[in-house]
Amino acid sequence: MAMRPTIIAGNWKMHKTISEALTFINELMPLVDSASAEIYLAVPFTCLAAAAEEACEAENIEVGAQNMSDHEDGPWTGEVSGRMIKEAGADFVILGHSERRQHFNEGNGIVNQKLKLAYLSSLQPIVCVGETQKEHESGHAHEVVEKQMRESLAGISREDAASLILAYEPIWAIGTGKNATPEVAQAMHSFCREVLKKVWDAETAQKIPILYGGSAKPDNAVQLLGQADIDGLLVGGASLNAHVFSQIVNANVNNQVA
Ligand code: PGA
């Protein structure tokens, strides 16, 4: 029976300076040294190098970025390329987070371009999808998420897909304190896995971890992680405090592939 890893990813968003990042990592390491979950920390660009070096001591912590440019290099003032973040120590990159989609006009085409560049820079991508409250309430979640997935993931080989992580983050649950119930989240994750089958094939779809994001906290982590197709969590607010985040990391569950 093949297993998907359990991944607990923290997305710090625009929080923490270098010194704050180092304090966090030093607080976190002893709290999670026997955790079975893989820990991902998506940190601001400015603390990437320092955080990656500090986390080197911990075998179960990966450090990555929250975004990257959709260009390889060139006259793009203020942008940061995949190659730059890779050399700064990033193992992975979050792409298409709803805050990028909503506030920075990132459509599926841009996410797809970034995804191709992430593979070119040997960065493991975490591609985010999710519907708005209005789309959720009007019964369009499936349609919206399938379109986001098909367009964002277009043109990626099976070999590259094997290292992809997908994150389902309903926008109505992000930063609202109102998480999707485990049942609602599981139903969407199972739907996402069906779409992954259509994009590639059943074998590839079974290998791709699907993370849930949106008000994940210590008190809902165990139930969420207990669902068959929820392979981990993408945590915003609750990833900023090392003690709180460690409780989510230590919510000890194995996810098995049928
Ligand atoms: P939240 O954010 O945990 O604060 O809801 C999740 C995210 O935006 O990735």
CSV table of C-alpha atoms and ligand atoms in Angstrom, one decimal:
chain,number,residue,atom,x,y,z
A,1,MET,CA,0.0,0.0,0.0
A,2,ALA,CA,1.6,3.3,-1.1
A,3,MET,CA,1.6,6.2,1.3
A,4,ARG,CA,1.3,9.8,0.8
A,5,PRO,CA,3.4,11.9,3.2
A,6,THR,CA,1.5,14.1,5.7
A,7,ILE,CA,2.7,17.6,5.1
A,8,ILE,CA,2.1,20.5,7.5
A,9,ALA,CA,3.0,23.8,5.7
A,10,GLY,CA,3.1,27.1,7.4
A,11,ASN,CA,2.5,30.2,5.3
A,12,TRP,CA,3.8,33.2,7.1
A,13,LYS,CA,2.5,35.7,4.5
A,14,MET,CA,4.0,39.2,5.2
A,15,HIS,CA,5.1,38.4,8.8
A,16,LYS,CA,8.5,38.0,10.4
A,17,THR,CA,11.8,39.7,10.0
A,18,ILE,CA,15.1,37.6,9.8
A,19,SER,CA,15.6,37.7,13.6
A,20,GLU,CA,11.9,36.8,14.2
A,21,ALA,CA,12.2,33.9,11.8
A,22,LEU,CA,15.3,32.5,13.5
A,23,THR,CA,13.6,32.8,16.9
A,24,PHE,CA,10.6,30.9,15.6
A,25,ILE,CA,12.7,28.1,14.0
A,26,ASN,CA,14.8,27.6,17.2
A,27,GLU,CA,11.6,27.4,19.3
A,28,LEU,CA,10.0,25.0,16.8
A,29,MET,CA,12.8,22.5,16.3
A,30,PRO,CA,12.7,20.9,19.7
A,31,LEU,CA,8.9,20.8,19.7
A,32,VAL,CA,8.7,18.8,16.5
A,33,ASP,CA,11.9,16.7,16.5
A,34,SER,CA,9.9,13.4,16.7
A,35,ALA,CA,7.1,14.5,14.4
A,36,SER,CA,6.1,12.1,11.7
A,37,ALA,CA,4.7,14.9,9.5
A,38,GLU,CA,6.9,16.7,7.0
A,39,ILE,CA,7.1,20.4,7.9
A,40,TYR,CA,7.2,23.1,5.3
A,41,LEU,CA,7.8,26.8,6.1
A,42,ALA,CA,6.9,29.4,3.5
A,43,VAL,CA,8.8,32.4,4.6
A,44,PRO,CA,9.2,36.0,3.2
A,45,PHE,CA,11.9,36.3,0.6
A,46,THR,CA,14.1,38.4,3.0
A,47,CYS,CA,14.5,35.6,5.5
A,48,LEU,CA,14.7,32.7,3.1
A,49,ALA,CA,18.5,32.3,3.2
A,50,ALA,CA,18.8,32.7,6.9
A,51,ALA,CA,15.8,30.5,7.7
A,52,ALA,CA,17.0,27.7,5.3
A,53,GLU,CA,20.4,27.7,6.9
A,54,GLU,CA,18.9,27.6,10.4
A,55,ALA,CA,16.5,24.8,9.5
A,56,CYS,CA,19.4,22.7,8.0
A,57,GLU,CA,19.8,21.2,11.4
A,58,ALA,CA,16.3,19.7,11.4
A,59,GLU,CA,15.8,16.8,9.0
A,60,ASN,CA,12.0,17.3,8.8
A,61,ILE,CA,11.8,21.0,8.0
A,62,GLU,CA,11.8,22.4,4.5
A,63,VAL,CA,12.0,26.1,3.8
A,64,GLY,CA,10.4,27.7,0.8
A,65,ALA,CA,9.0,30.9,-0.8
A,66,GLN,CA,5.4,32.2,-1.0
A,67,ASN,CA,5.6,33.3,-4.6
A,68,MET,CA,8.1,33.8,-7.5
A,69,SER,CA,8.2,35.7,-10.8
A,70,ASP,CA,6.6,34.4,-14.0
A,71,HIS,CA,9.8,35.4,-15.8
A,72,GLU,CA,13.1,33.7,-15.8
A,73,ASP,CA,15.1,37.0,-15.5
A,74,GLY,CA,15.3,40.5,-17.1
A,75,PRO,CA,14.0,44.0,-16.5
A,76,TRP,CA,11.2,43.2,-14.0
A,77,THR,CA,11.9,45.7,-11.2
A,78,GLY,CA,11.1,44.2,-7.8
A,79,GLU,CA,10.5,40.7,-9.0
A,80,VAL,CA,12.3,37.6,-7.7
A,81,SER,CA,13.0,34.6,-9.9
A,82,GLY,CA,12.8,30.9,-9.2
A,83,ARG,CA,16.6,30.5,-9.7
A,84,MET,CA,17.2,33.2,-7.1
A,85,ILE,CA,15.0,31.6,-4.5
A,86,LYS,CA,16.4,28.2,-5.2
A,87,GLU,CA,20.0,29.5,-4.6
A,88,ALA,CA,18.9,31.3,-1.5
A,89,GLY,CA,17.9,27.9,-0.1
A,90,ALA,CA,14.3,27.4,-1.0
A,91,ASP,CA,13.1,23.8,-1.5
A,92,PHE,CA,9.6,24.7,-2.6
A,93,VAL,CA,7.4,27.6,-3.6
A,94,ILE,CA,3.7,28.3,-3.1
A,95,LEU,CA,2.0,29.3,-6.4
A,96,GLY,CA,-1.4,30.8,-7.1
A,97,HIS,CA,-2.3,31.5,-3.4
A,98,SER,CA,-5.7,33.2,-3.4
A,99,GLU,CA,-4.2,36.4,-2.1
A,100,ARG,CA,-2.0,36.6,-5.2
A,101,ARG,CA,-4.9,35.7,-7.4
A,102,GLN,CA,-7.2,38.3,-5.8
A,103,HIS,CA,-4.9,41.2,-5.0
A,104,PHE,CA,-2.3,40.9,-7.6
A,105,ASN,CA,-4.4,39.8,-10.5
A,106,GLU,CA,-2.8,36.4,-11.0
A,107,GLY,CA,-4.8,34.3,-13.3
A,108,ASN,CA,-4.4,30.6,-14.1
A,109,GLY,CA,-2.2,31.4,-17.1
A,110,ILE,CA,0.4,33.2,-14.9
A,111,VAL,CA,0.2,30.4,-12.3
A,112,ASN,CA,0.9,27.9,-15.1
A,113,GLN,CA,3.9,29.9,-16.3
A,114,LYS,CA,5.3,30.1,-12.8
A,115,LEU,CA,4.7,26.4,-12.4
A,116,LYS,CA,6.8,25.6,-15.4
A,117,LEU,CA,9.6,27.9,-14.2
A,118,ALA,CA,9.4,26.4,-10.7
A,119,TYR,CA,10.2,22.9,-12.3
A,120,LEU,CA,13.0,24.5,-14.3
A,121,SER,CA,14.5,25.8,-11.1
A,122,SER,CA,14.0,22.4,-9.3
A,123,LEU,CA,11.6,23.9,-6.8
A,124,GLN,CA,8.7,21.7,-5.5
A,125,PRO,CA,5.5,23.6,-6.3
A,126,ILE,CA,2.5,23.9,-4.0
A,127,VAL,CA,-0.3,25.0,-6.3
A,128,CYS,CA,-3.3,26.6,-4.6
A,129,VAL,CA,-6.9,26.5,-5.8
A,130,GLY,CA,-10.2,27.4,-4.1
A,131,GLU,CA,-13.6,29.1,-4.6
A,132,THR,CA,-14.9,32.4,-3.2
A,133,GLN,CA,-17.9,32.5,-0.8
A,134,LYS,CA,-20.2,33.5,-3.6
A,135,GLU,CA,-19.1,30.7,-5.8
A,136,HIS,CA,-19.4,28.3,-2.9
A,137,GLU,CA,-22.9,29.5,-2.0
A,138,SER,CA,-24.1,29.4,-5.6
A,139,GLY,CA,-23.0,25.8,-6.0
A,140,HIS,CA,-20.1,26.6,-8.5
A,141,ALA,CA,-17.2,25.3,-6.4
A,142,HIS,CA,-16.5,22.2,-8.5
A,143,GLU,CA,-16.7,24.1,-11.8
A,144,VAL,CA,-14.4,26.9,-10.5
A,145,VAL,CA,-11.8,24.5,-8.9
A,146,GLU,CA,-11.7,22.2,-12.0
A,147,LYS,CA,-11.0,25.2,-14.3
A,148,GLN,CA,-8.3,26.5,-11.9
A,149,MET,CA,-6.7,23.1,-11.8
A,150,ARG,CA,-6.9,22.3,-15.5
A,151,GLU,CA,-5.5,25.7,-16.6
A,152,SER,CA,-2.9,26.1,-13.8
A,153,LEU,CA,-1.6,22.5,-14.3
A,154,ALA,CA,-1.7,22.4,-18.1
A,155,GLY,CA,1.3,21.0,-20.0
A,156,ILE,CA,3.1,19.4,-17.0
A,157,SER,CA,4.5,15.9,-17.5
A,158,ARG,CA,3.6,12.9,-15.4
A,159,GLU,CA,7.2,12.9,-14.1
A,160,ASP,CA,7.0,16.5,-12.9
A,161,ALA,CA,3.5,15.9,-11.5
A,162,ALA,CA,5.0,13.3,-9.2
A,163,SER,CA,6.5,16.1,-7.1
A,164,LEU,CA,3.5,18.4,-7.2
A,165,ILE,CA,1.6,19.4,-4.1
A,166,LEU,CA,-1.9,20.7,-4.5
A,167,ALA,CA,-3.6,22.9,-1.8
A,168,TYR,CA,-7.4,23.3,-1.7
A,169,GLU,CA,-8.1,26.5,0.1
A,170,PRO,CA,-11.7,27.8,0.0
A,171,ILE,CA,-11.4,31.6,0.1
A,172,TRP,CA,-14.3,31.9,2.5
A,173,ALA,CA,-12.3,29.9,5.1
A,174,ILE,CA,-9.0,31.8,4.8
A,175,GLY,CA,-8.3,34.0,7.8
A,176,THR,CA,-12.0,34.0,8.8
A,177,GLY,CA,-11.8,31.5,11.7
A,178,LYS,CA,-14.5,29.5,9.8
A,179,ASN,CA,-12.8,26.3,8.5
A,180,ALA,CA,-14.6,24.0,6.0
A,181,THR,CA,-16.0,21.1,8.0
A,182,PRO,CA,-13.9,17.9,7.6
A,183,GLU,CA,-16.7,16.4,5.5
A,184,VAL,CA,-17.0,19.4,3.1
A,185,ALA,CA,-13.2,19.6,2.8
A,186,GLN,CA,-13.0,15.8,2.1
A,187,ALA,CA,-15.7,16.0,-0.6
A,188,MET,CA,-13.7,18.7,-2.4
A,189,HIS,CA,-10.4,16.9,-2.0
A,190,SER,CA,-11.9,13.8,-3.4
A,191,PHE,CA,-13.2,15.9,-6.3
A,192,CYS,CA,-9.7,17.4,-6.8
A,193,ARG,CA,-8.2,13.9,-6.9
A,194,GLU,CA,-10.7,13.0,-9.7
A,195,VAL,CA,-9.6,16.1,-11.6
A,196,LEU,CA,-6.0,15.1,-11.1
A,197,LYS,CA,-6.9,11.7,-12.6
A,198,LYS,CA,-8.3,13.4,-15.7
A,199,VAL,CA,-5.3,15.7,-16.0
A,200,TRP,CA,-2.8,12.8,-15.7
A,201,ASP,CA,-3.9,9.3,-14.6
A,202,ALA,CA,-5.1,7.4,-11.6
A,203,GLU,CA,-1.6,6.4,-10.5
A,204,THR,CA,-0.2,9.9,-10.6
A,205,ALA,CA,-3.3,11.3,-8.9
A,206,GLN,CA,-2.8,8.9,-6.0
A,207,LYS,CA,0.7,10.2,-5.4
A,208,ILE,CA,-0.1,13.9,-5.2
A,209,PRO,CA,-0.6,15.2,-1.7
A,210,ILE,CA,-3.6,17.5,-1.4
A,211,LEU,CA,-3.4,20.0,1.5
A,212,TYR,CA,-6.4,21.7,3.0
A,213,GLY,CA,-6.0,25.4,3.9
A,214,GLY,CA,-8.4,27.9,5.6
A,215,SER,CA,-8.5,28.5,9.3
A,216,ALA,CA,-6.7,25.2,10.1
A,217,LYS,CA,-5.9,25.2,13.9
A,218,PRO,CA,-4.8,22.8,16.6
A,219,ASP,CA,-8.4,22.1,17.5
A,220,ASN,CA,-9.5,21.1,14.0
A,221,ALA,CA,-6.3,19.5,12.7
A,222,VAL,CA,-6.9,15.9,13.8
A,223,GLN,CA,-10.3,15.7,12.3
A,224,LEU,CA,-9.2,17.3,9.0
A,225,LEU,CA,-6.2,15.1,8.8
A,226,GLY,CA,-8.3,12.1,9.5
A,227,GLN,CA,-10.1,12.4,6.1
A,228,ALA,CA,-8.9,10.0,3.4
A,229,ASP,CA,-8.0,12.6,0.8
A,230,ILE,CA,-6.7,15.3,3.2
A,231,ASP,CA,-2.9,14.7,3.2
A,232,GLY,CA,-1.8,17.8,5.1
A,233,LEU,CA,-2.6,21.4,6.0
A,234,LEU,CA,-1.6,24.8,4.7
A,235,VAL,CA,-1.7,27.0,7.7
A,236,GLY,CA,-1.7,30.8,7.8
A,237,GLY,CA,-2.5,32.5,11.1
A,238,ALA,CA,-1.8,29.5,13.3
A,239,SER,CA,1.7,29.0,11.8
A,240,LEU,CA,3.0,32.3,13.3
A,241,ASN,CA,3.5,31.0,16.8
A,242,ALA,CA,5.9,28.0,17.2
A,243,HIS,CA,3.9,26.4,20.1
A,244,VAL,CA,0.6,26.6,18.3
A,245,PHE,CA,2.1,25.4,15.0
A,246,SER,CA,3.8,22.5,16.7
A,247,GLN,CA,0.5,21.3,18.0
A,248,ILE,CA,-0.8,21.1,14.5
A,249,VAL,CA,2.4,19.3,13.3
A,250,ASN,CA,2.0,16.8,16.1
A,251,ALA,CA,-1.6,16.0,15.3
A,252,ASN,CA,-0.4,12.5,14.5
A,253,VAL,CA,-2.2,10.9,11.6
A,254,ASN,CA,-1.1,8.8,8.7
A,255,ASN,CA,-2.9,9.1,5.4
A,256,GLN,CA,-3.0,6.0,3.3
A,257,VAL,CA,-3.6,5.5,-0.3
A,258,ALA,CA,-6.3,2.8,-1.0
B,1,PGA,P1,-5.4,30.9,7.5
B,1,PGA,O1,-4.6,31.1,6.1
B,1,PGA,O2,-4.9,29.6,8.1
B,1,PGA,O3,-5.0,32.1,8.3
B,1,PGA,O4,-6.8,30.8,7.2
B,1,PGA,C1,-4.4,30.0,5.2
B,1,PGA,C2,-3.7,30.4,4.0
B,1,PGA,O5,-4.0,31.5,3.5
B,1,PGA,O6,-2.8,29.7,3.4
